[in-house]
Amino acid sequence: MARRMMSLLPRWSSRVFSVELDGAPFYFAIQKEHQGEEVPRVFANIQKHDRCYSLLVCSRDRIQRAKFYGELKDKLLRDLPPECHLSPMSSFLPNVKDSLIKGYFVKGSPESSSPIERLLSDLIRHDPVLVCSYMRGEDGLQWTQHLWSDTESQGMEMPNDYYVVPSAAPDYHPSTLNIINSDVFYSFNEACDVLKKCGDIIPEAKSVLELLPSRAEARNKPDFPVIVIEGLDATGKTTLTESLRDTLGATLLRSPPQCLSPWRARFDQEPPLIRRAFYALGNYITAEQIGQEGMKAPVIVDRFWHSTAAYAIATAVSGQVANLPGEGSEVYRWPSDLLQPSLVVLLTLDPEERKRRLRDRGQGETNEEQELDHNQLFRLRVEEAYRRISGPACVTVDASPSADQVLQQVLLLIRGKCHL
């Protein structure tokens, strides 16, 4: 199994490894000879006799890879000794697209090493994982990486041992290497292909596929303007969109569309690759509805592709806002086969006021909304991703005044931009 996994990972010694600790990535590399380098920060604070391991999920089938990665975390949390510490990790070739593979870094005490290694030996025999152990040198100043083979259950390891050395942070956060058509989808066909491949393991995928428009229908250009209202929950989108509908005699649509509601809970349980493809396809269904309704009247849309992309980008890229792809990155481009709105308004609100409004509403929150509330960095990444998306870019409107004042301000934008 391990040798087959290695065939999927050429240039092993050129790869960089990243371990997430307290939401920040720490990097290290490997090399065949040690030249007096310092101990990487990942290993600097590990107790003298602790043992460390890494598991990387490798498979040519990205559906299998995504599913197993999520299942692996549950298995490790369930089966590892309770004193073990589990952290997300990844391996990648710097600046090489689609080179990122994900996994987990395990730290255990000397007493837990035997049960850990029994569990890892079983995994390497049956599952698409590549396992490494990390050993401290006698002088305590060097660490080595040992790549396990499929004979590891007999206590044998492959002869390929590498010294672990510090690595500078890459030019881009490693998650961005795989973000295109993995966390964010930029074409109907790419997202559709994921759900087609899920048909055997997720029966609901077939029901979703039956609702999809043809690509040509999704690109219809309506005669009337299309105005999208974006923003975090409790910024006043519902109130504003309904007021715009009544004031302009417009049609009001929502994304994801109502027809996907029966399956949202099901796909919310899936790993990002599958979940994001589901929501991306929801935008194309909404685009078909826009194309039809926009022939008769202006169309107001409560959320559209900006939301899908902003949340996906902010989830995939951890840590500080500076870790996001830079402004102008292709990550922020609009899908070439998706209908473009005439105007996108982004409602913004002071975080404390938004929390107050959420409490007053008393409604249950999605997992992502809960994350927004307790993780300020995530909220900042979402808001910044919204601002960086182009084609069209968002026009920001302060949602803190009264609902009528916000309505009047947005109507001025619409009249200026859309000539209504």
Short mmCIF file of C-alpha atoms in Angstrom, two decimals:
data_model
loop_
_atom_site.label_atom_id
_atom_site.label_comp_id
_atom_site.label_asym_id
_atom_site.label_seq_id
_atom_site.Cartn_x
_atom_site.Cartn_y
_atom_site.Cartn_z
CA MET A 1 0.00 0.00 0.00
CA ALA A 2 2.70 2.52 0.97
CA ARG A 3 4.71 1.98 -2.22
CA ARG A 4 1.54 2.50 -4.26
CA MET A 5 0.85 5.68 -2.25
CA MET A 6 4.38 6.90 -2.98
CA SER A 7 3.76 6.53 -6.70
CA LEU A 8 1.14 9.25 -6.30
CA LEU A 9 3.63 11.59 -4.61
CA PRO A 10 6.67 12.16 -6.80
CA ARG A 11 9.40 14.51 -5.53
CA TRP A 12 8.85 13.45 -1.91
CA SER A 13 12.07 15.07 -0.69
CA SER A 14 11.02 18.38 -2.32
CA ARG A 15 7.75 18.59 -0.44
CA VAL A 16 7.03 21.00 2.41
CA PHE A 17 4.92 19.97 5.38
CA SER A 18 2.55 22.19 7.34
CA VAL A 19 1.08 21.50 10.79
CA GLU A 20 -1.77 23.68 12.09
CA LEU A 21 -1.26 24.70 15.72
CA ASP A 22 -3.77 27.12 17.28
CA GLY A 23 -5.05 28.02 13.80
CA ALA A 24 -1.64 28.97 12.38
CA PRO A 25 0.48 26.86 10.00
CA PHE A 26 4.02 25.83 11.01
CA TYR A 27 6.26 24.58 8.21
CA PHE A 28 9.08 22.06 7.94
CA ALA A 29 10.92 20.28 5.14
CA ILE A 30 13.05 17.14 4.82
CA GLN A 31 16.52 16.44 3.44
CA LYS A 32 18.89 13.49 3.30
CA GLU A 33 21.77 15.19 5.12
CA HIS A 34 21.69 17.39 8.20
CA GLN A 35 23.73 20.57 7.98
CA GLY A 36 23.30 21.96 11.47
CA GLU A 37 19.83 23.43 10.93
CA GLU A 38 17.69 24.39 13.90
CA VAL A 39 14.85 22.20 15.11
CA PRO A 40 11.60 23.17 13.29
CA ARG A 41 9.15 24.99 15.55
CA VAL A 42 6.65 22.13 15.25
CA PHE A 43 9.07 19.91 17.20
CA ALA A 44 10.70 22.50 19.45
CA ASN A 45 8.29 22.13 22.37
CA ILE A 46 7.71 18.38 22.23
CA GLN A 47 8.64 16.55 25.43
CA LYS A 48 11.77 14.40 25.35
CA HIS A 49 10.12 10.99 25.09
CA ASP A 50 6.96 11.90 23.16
CA ARG A 51 6.39 10.24 19.78
CA CYS A 52 5.04 12.00 16.70
CA TYR A 53 3.39 10.65 13.57
CA SER A 54 1.84 12.01 10.39
CA LEU A 55 -0.89 10.54 8.21
CA LEU A 56 -1.43 11.88 4.71
CA VAL A 57 -4.46 10.84 2.67
CA CYS A 58 -3.42 9.80 -0.83
CA SER A 59 -5.71 8.65 -3.62
CA ARG A 60 -6.09 9.40 -7.32
CA ASP A 61 -9.85 9.49 -6.78
CA ARG A 62 -10.54 12.90 -5.24
CA ILE A 63 -14.03 11.89 -4.12
CA GLN A 64 -12.58 8.98 -2.17
CA ARG A 65 -9.81 11.23 -0.86
CA ALA A 66 -12.25 13.88 0.39
CA LYS A 67 -14.59 11.35 2.00
CA PHE A 68 -11.82 9.41 3.71
CA TYR A 69 -10.12 12.54 5.03
CA GLY A 70 -13.28 13.51 6.92
CA GLU A 71 -13.90 9.97 8.15
CA LEU A 72 -10.27 9.61 9.25
CA LYS A 73 -10.57 12.45 11.76
CA ASP A 74 -13.59 10.78 13.40
CA LYS A 75 -11.76 7.45 13.52
CA LEU A 76 -8.62 8.95 15.06
CA LEU A 77 -10.56 10.91 17.67
CA ARG A 78 -12.46 7.75 18.56
CA ASP A 79 -9.62 5.20 18.57
CA LEU A 80 -6.50 7.09 19.65
CA PRO A 81 -5.63 7.11 23.36
CA PRO A 82 -7.26 10.15 25.02
CA GLU A 83 -3.92 11.79 25.89
CA CYS A 84 -2.95 12.05 22.19
CA HIS A 85 -3.02 15.42 20.48
CA LEU A 86 -4.34 15.63 16.90
CA SER A 87 -3.63 18.54 14.53
CA PRO A 88 -4.51 19.11 10.85
CA MET A 89 -1.52 18.95 8.54
CA SER A 90 -0.73 19.01 4.84
CA SER A 91 2.08 18.37 2.40
CA PHE A 92 2.66 20.29 -0.82
CA LEU A 93 5.12 21.35 -3.47
CA PRO A 94 5.64 25.13 -3.10
CA ASN A 95 3.68 27.12 -5.70
CA VAL A 96 2.62 23.96 -7.58
CA LYS A 97 -1.13 23.85 -8.18
CA ASP A 98 -3.06 20.76 -7.08
CA SER A 99 -0.04 19.39 -5.19
CA LEU A 100 -1.62 19.71 -1.73
CA ILE A 101 -2.53 16.56 0.21
CA LYS A 102 -4.15 16.69 3.61
CA GLY A 103 -3.81 14.63 6.74
CA TYR A 104 -3.21 14.75 10.47
CA PHE A 105 -0.26 15.11 12.84
CA VAL A 106 -0.41 12.98 15.97
CA LYS A 107 1.58 13.55 19.16
CA GLY A 108 1.50 10.89 21.89
CA SER A 109 3.18 10.00 25.15
CA PRO A 110 5.61 7.06 25.47
CA GLU A 111 2.82 5.01 27.06
CA SER A 112 0.52 5.58 24.09
CA SER A 113 3.05 4.73 21.36
CA SER A 114 2.09 1.04 21.14
CA PRO A 115 -1.67 1.56 20.66
CA ILE A 116 -0.98 4.43 18.23
CA GLU A 117 1.31 2.28 16.11
CA ARG A 118 -1.14 -0.64 16.10
CA LEU A 119 -3.85 1.70 14.82
CA LEU A 120 -1.58 3.24 12.16
CA SER A 121 -0.36 -0.18 11.04
CA ASP A 122 -3.94 -1.26 10.49
CA LEU A 123 -4.70 1.93 8.55
CA ILE A 124 -1.71 1.58 6.24
CA ARG A 125 -2.75 -1.96 5.30
CA HIS A 126 -6.33 -1.13 4.40
CA ASP A 127 -6.70 2.57 3.63
CA PRO A 128 -5.24 5.21 1.28
CA VAL A 129 -2.86 6.72 3.83
CA LEU A 130 0.85 7.37 3.93
CA VAL A 131 2.26 7.17 7.47
CA CYS A 132 5.48 8.67 8.83
CA SER A 133 6.97 8.57 12.30
CA TYR A 134 9.33 11.21 13.69
CA MET A 135 12.24 10.41 16.00
CA ARG A 136 14.40 12.71 18.11
CA GLY A 137 18.15 12.17 17.78
CA GLU A 138 20.31 11.29 20.76
CA ASP A 139 21.61 14.84 21.01
CA GLY A 140 18.03 16.19 21.03
CA LEU A 141 18.95 18.65 18.29
CA GLN A 142 17.93 16.58 15.27
CA TRP A 143 14.69 14.95 14.21
CA THR A 144 14.26 12.36 11.48
CA GLN A 145 11.25 11.35 9.44
CA HIS A 146 10.70 7.64 8.82
CA LEU A 147 8.38 6.68 6.00
CA TRP A 148 6.44 3.51 6.81
CA SER A 149 6.09 0.67 4.37
CA ASP A 150 3.28 -1.87 4.06
CA THR A 151 5.43 -4.27 6.10
CA GLU A 152 5.30 -1.88 9.04
CA SER A 153 3.12 -4.34 10.99
CA GLN A 154 6.23 -6.57 11.25
CA GLY A 155 8.18 -3.66 12.68
CA MET A 156 10.02 -2.89 9.41
CA GLU A 157 10.36 0.54 7.87
CA MET A 158 11.43 1.66 4.44
CA PRO A 159 15.10 2.64 4.33
CA ASN A 160 14.20 6.18 3.22
CA ASP A 161 14.87 8.28 6.32
CA TYR A 162 15.12 12.05 6.14
CA TYR A 163 16.25 14.77 8.48
CA VAL A 164 13.56 17.25 9.43
CA VAL A 165 14.59 20.89 8.94
CA PRO A 166 12.88 24.28 9.15
CA SER A 167 11.14 25.67 6.07
CA ALA A 168 10.23 29.24 5.30
CA ALA A 169 6.56 30.05 4.85
CA PRO A 170 5.55 29.69 1.18
CA ASP A 171 4.53 32.64 -0.96
CA TYR A 172 0.91 31.53 -0.71
CA HIS A 173 -1.07 29.70 1.95
CA PRO A 174 -0.89 26.02 0.89
CA SER A 175 -4.67 25.60 0.78
CA THR A 176 -4.85 28.01 -2.15
CA LEU A 177 -2.95 25.50 -4.31
CA ASN A 178 -6.01 23.25 -4.52
CA ILE A 179 -8.80 25.78 -4.09
CA ILE A 180 -9.90 26.07 -7.74
CA ASN A 181 -12.67 23.59 -8.59
CA SER A 182 -12.16 21.94 -5.22
CA ASP A 183 -13.33 24.44 -2.60
CA VAL A 184 -14.63 27.00 -5.12
CA PHE A 185 -16.10 25.90 -8.43
CA TYR A 186 -15.70 28.04 -11.52
CA SER A 187 -17.77 26.09 -14.03
CA PHE A 188 -21.04 24.20 -14.22
CA ASN A 189 -19.33 21.13 -15.65
CA GLU A 190 -16.73 20.88 -12.87
CA ALA A 191 -19.32 21.03 -10.08
CA CYS A 192 -21.67 18.71 -11.95
CA ASP A 193 -18.88 16.16 -12.43
CA VAL A 194 -18.37 15.89 -8.67
CA LEU A 195 -22.02 15.10 -8.00
CA LYS A 196 -22.13 12.61 -10.87
CA LYS A 197 -19.22 10.72 -9.31
CA CYS A 198 -21.02 10.75 -5.94
CA GLY A 199 -24.12 9.01 -7.29
CA ASP A 200 -23.21 5.57 -5.95
CA ILE A 201 -22.32 6.74 -2.44
CA ILE A 202 -24.81 9.62 -2.08
CA PRO A 203 -28.18 8.66 -3.62
CA GLU A 204 -29.47 12.21 -3.12
CA ALA A 205 -26.92 13.44 -5.66
CA LYS A 206 -28.97 11.92 -8.47
CA SER A 207 -32.05 13.88 -7.35
CA VAL A 208 -30.05 17.12 -7.42
CA LEU A 209 -28.68 16.37 -10.89
CA GLU A 210 -32.23 15.98 -12.21
CA LEU A 211 -32.95 19.60 -11.26
CA LEU A 212 -30.02 21.10 -13.11
CA PRO A 213 -30.44 23.34 -16.16
CA SER A 214 -28.53 22.90 -19.35
CA ARG A 215 -25.44 25.05 -19.59
CA ALA A 216 -27.01 27.16 -22.34
CA GLU A 217 -30.08 27.93 -20.22
CA ALA A 218 -27.89 29.05 -17.32
CA ARG A 219 -26.34 31.75 -19.52
CA ASN A 220 -29.52 33.46 -20.68
CA LYS A 221 -29.14 37.24 -20.47
CA PRO A 222 -32.29 38.80 -19.00
CA ASP A 223 -33.86 41.98 -20.38
CA PHE A 224 -34.26 43.58 -16.92
CA PRO A 225 -31.58 44.38 -14.31
CA VAL A 226 -30.50 41.77 -11.76
CA ILE A 227 -29.61 43.08 -8.29
CA VAL A 228 -27.93 40.77 -5.77
CA ILE A 229 -27.97 41.58 -2.04
CA GLU A 230 -25.13 39.98 -0.07
CA GLY A 231 -24.07 40.05 3.58
CA LEU A 232 -23.71 38.01 6.72
CA ASP A 233 -26.83 36.84 8.54
CA ALA A 234 -28.73 39.54 10.48
CA THR A 235 -27.44 42.39 8.32
CA GLY A 236 -30.96 43.03 7.03
CA LYS A 237 -30.92 41.18 3.71
CA THR A 238 -34.44 39.75 4.04
CA THR A 239 -36.00 43.10 4.98
CA LEU A 240 -34.15 44.92 2.21
CA THR A 241 -34.82 42.37 -0.54
CA GLU A 242 -38.54 42.27 0.25
CA SER A 243 -38.72 46.08 0.28
CA LEU A 244 -36.91 46.25 -3.06
CA ARG A 245 -39.30 43.69 -4.52
CA ASP A 246 -42.30 45.77 -3.48
CA THR A 247 -40.81 49.13 -4.45
CA LEU A 248 -39.53 48.08 -7.88
CA GLY A 249 -42.25 45.59 -8.77
CA ALA A 250 -39.45 43.04 -9.01
CA THR A 251 -39.23 39.27 -8.66
CA LEU A 252 -37.44 38.06 -5.52
CA LEU A 253 -35.27 34.93 -5.71
CA ARG A 254 -33.03 33.30 -3.11
CA SER A 255 -29.85 31.27 -3.41
CA PRO A 256 -29.59 28.41 -2.64
CA PRO A 257 -32.95 27.94 -4.35
CA GLN A 258 -35.90 26.50 -2.46
CA CYS A 259 -35.87 23.35 -4.61
CA LEU A 260 -32.59 22.26 -2.94
CA SER A 261 -33.92 22.59 0.61
CA PRO A 262 -34.77 18.87 1.03
CA TRP A 263 -31.08 17.97 0.55
CA ARG A 264 -29.19 20.80 2.23
CA ALA A 265 -28.86 19.04 5.59
CA ARG A 266 -27.59 15.93 3.82
CA PHE A 267 -24.89 17.75 1.85
CA ASP A 268 -23.89 19.91 4.82
CA GLN A 269 -22.58 16.69 6.37
CA GLU A 270 -20.28 15.99 3.43
CA PRO A 271 -16.62 17.07 3.06
CA PRO A 272 -15.94 20.47 1.44
CA LEU A 273 -15.39 19.12 -2.08
CA ILE A 274 -18.89 17.62 -2.25
CA ARG A 275 -20.65 20.27 -0.16
CA ARG A 276 -19.21 23.14 -2.21
CA ALA A 277 -20.12 21.45 -5.51
CA PHE A 278 -23.72 21.13 -4.26
CA TYR A 279 -23.95 24.84 -3.41
CA ALA A 280 -22.18 25.87 -6.61
CA LEU A 281 -24.82 24.03 -8.63
CA GLY A 282 -27.48 25.87 -6.62
CA ASN A 283 -26.16 29.09 -8.19
CA TYR A 284 -26.70 27.68 -11.68
CA ILE A 285 -30.28 26.70 -10.82
CA THR A 286 -30.82 30.24 -9.50
CA ALA A 287 -29.24 31.63 -12.70
CA GLU A 288 -31.77 29.71 -14.78
CA GLN A 289 -34.59 31.21 -12.69
CA ILE A 290 -33.06 34.67 -13.09
CA GLY A 291 -32.92 34.20 -16.86
CA GLN A 292 -36.62 33.33 -16.96
CA GLU A 293 -37.93 35.93 -14.52
CA GLY A 294 -35.61 38.67 -15.80
CA MET A 295 -37.44 38.66 -19.12
CA LYS A 296 -40.54 40.01 -17.37
CA ALA A 297 -39.34 42.28 -14.53
CA PRO A 298 -36.28 43.32 -12.51
CA VAL A 299 -34.90 40.51 -10.32
CA ILE A 300 -33.70 40.84 -6.72
CA VAL A 301 -31.54 37.93 -5.50
CA ASP A 302 -30.91 37.21 -1.81
CA ARG A 303 -27.28 35.93 -1.98
CA PHE A 304 -25.61 34.43 -5.03
CA TRP A 305 -22.13 33.32 -6.08
CA HIS A 306 -20.31 35.85 -3.86
CA SER A 307 -21.58 34.07 -0.74
CA THR A 308 -20.72 30.63 -2.04
CA ALA A 309 -17.17 31.69 -2.90
CA ALA A 310 -16.47 33.94 0.10
CA TYR A 311 -17.39 31.33 2.69
CA ALA A 312 -15.50 28.60 0.83
CA ILE A 313 -12.32 30.66 0.49
CA ALA A 314 -12.45 31.80 4.13
CA THR A 315 -12.93 28.22 5.32
CA ALA A 316 -10.18 26.73 3.17
CA VAL A 317 -7.57 29.35 4.15
CA SER A 318 -6.86 29.42 7.88
CA GLY A 319 -5.26 32.06 10.07
CA GLN A 320 -4.87 35.77 9.39
CA VAL A 321 -6.55 37.73 6.59
CA ALA A 322 -3.05 38.11 5.10
CA ASN A 323 -3.15 34.37 4.28
CA LEU A 324 -5.93 34.92 1.72
CA PRO A 325 -4.94 35.00 -1.96
CA GLY A 326 -3.94 38.53 -2.91
CA GLU A 327 -6.32 40.94 -4.58
CA GLY A 328 -6.61 40.20 -8.27
CA SER A 329 -5.99 36.47 -7.79
CA GLU A 330 -7.83 34.16 -10.18
CA VAL A 331 -9.54 32.73 -7.08
CA TYR A 332 -11.77 35.82 -7.00
CA ARG A 333 -12.85 35.72 -10.63
CA TRP A 334 -16.48 35.20 -11.63
CA PRO A 335 -17.27 31.84 -13.35
CA SER A 336 -17.26 32.40 -17.10
CA ASP A 337 -20.44 30.34 -17.64
CA LEU A 338 -22.52 31.88 -14.83
CA LEU A 339 -24.92 34.78 -15.39
CA GLN A 340 -23.50 38.05 -14.07
CA PRO A 341 -25.76 40.39 -12.08
CA SER A 342 -26.09 44.08 -12.91
CA LEU A 343 -25.28 45.17 -9.34
CA VAL A 344 -24.10 43.43 -6.14
CA VAL A 345 -24.71 45.20 -2.81
CA LEU A 346 -22.84 43.99 0.27
CA LEU A 347 -24.51 44.94 3.56
CA THR A 348 -22.06 45.42 6.43
CA LEU A 349 -22.73 45.79 10.12
CA ASP A 350 -20.75 46.24 13.33
CA PRO A 351 -20.08 42.73 14.75
CA GLU A 352 -21.68 43.47 18.12
CA GLU A 353 -24.82 44.90 16.51
CA ARG A 354 -25.03 41.86 14.25
CA LYS A 355 -24.79 39.53 17.26
CA ARG A 356 -27.53 41.52 19.02
CA ARG A 357 -29.82 41.18 16.02
CA LEU A 358 -29.12 37.43 15.85
CA ARG A 359 -30.06 37.07 19.53
CA ASP A 360 -33.24 39.06 19.00
CA ARG A 361 -34.23 36.82 16.11
CA GLY A 362 -33.81 33.72 18.27
CA GLN A 363 -33.20 31.50 15.26
CA GLY A 364 -30.85 28.56 15.08
CA GLU A 365 -27.51 29.23 13.44
CA THR A 366 -25.72 27.25 10.78
CA ASN A 367 -22.29 25.83 11.59
CA GLU A 368 -20.71 28.62 9.58
CA GLU A 369 -22.72 31.26 11.45
CA GLN A 370 -21.59 29.77 14.77
CA GLU A 371 -18.03 29.95 13.48
CA LEU A 372 -18.53 33.63 12.56
CA ASP A 373 -19.66 34.39 16.09
CA HIS A 374 -16.78 32.79 18.01
CA ASN A 375 -13.96 33.17 15.48
CA GLN A 376 -13.18 36.76 14.64
CA LEU A 377 -10.48 35.80 12.14
CA PHE A 378 -12.95 33.69 10.17
CA ARG A 379 -15.42 36.58 10.03
CA LEU A 380 -12.68 38.95 8.84
CA ARG A 381 -11.62 36.47 6.14
CA VAL A 382 -15.23 36.11 4.92
CA GLU A 383 -15.72 39.87 4.76
CA GLU A 384 -12.44 40.43 2.95
CA ALA A 385 -13.14 37.63 0.46
CA TYR A 386 -16.48 39.28 -0.31
CA ARG A 387 -14.69 42.54 -1.07
CA ARG A 388 -12.09 40.95 -3.35
CA ILE A 389 -14.47 39.04 -5.64
CA SER A 390 -14.83 40.74 -8.99
CA GLY A 391 -17.03 40.44 -12.05
CA PRO A 392 -18.91 42.35 -10.63
CA ALA A 393 -17.40 43.59 -7.40
CA CYS A 394 -19.58 44.32 -4.38
CA VAL A 395 -20.72 47.83 -3.53
CA THR A 396 -20.59 48.12 0.26
CA VAL A 397 -23.53 49.66 2.14
CA ASP A 398 -23.63 50.30 5.89
CA ALA A 399 -26.65 48.43 7.26
CA SER A 400 -26.69 50.09 10.69
CA PRO A 401 -29.20 52.92 9.91
CA SER A 402 -32.94 52.28 9.85
CA ALA A 403 -34.33 49.83 7.30
CA ASP A 404 -35.91 52.68 5.36
CA GLN A 405 -32.63 54.63 5.19
CA VAL A 406 -30.80 51.56 3.92
CA LEU A 407 -33.55 51.02 1.33
CA GLN A 408 -33.26 54.60 0.06
CA GLN A 409 -29.49 54.33 -0.21
CA VAL A 410 -29.70 51.10 -2.20
CA LEU A 411 -32.43 52.54 -4.45
CA LEU A 412 -30.08 55.40 -5.31
CA LEU A 413 -27.40 52.87 -6.28
CA ILE A 414 -29.86 50.93 -8.41
CA ARG A 415 -31.12 54.03 -10.19
CA GLY A 416 -27.58 55.17 -10.89
CA LYS A 417 -26.27 51.81 -12.03
CA CYS A 418 -29.31 50.13 -13.53
CA HIS A 419 -31.33 53.17 -14.66
CA LEU A 420 -34.54 52.01 -12.97
#
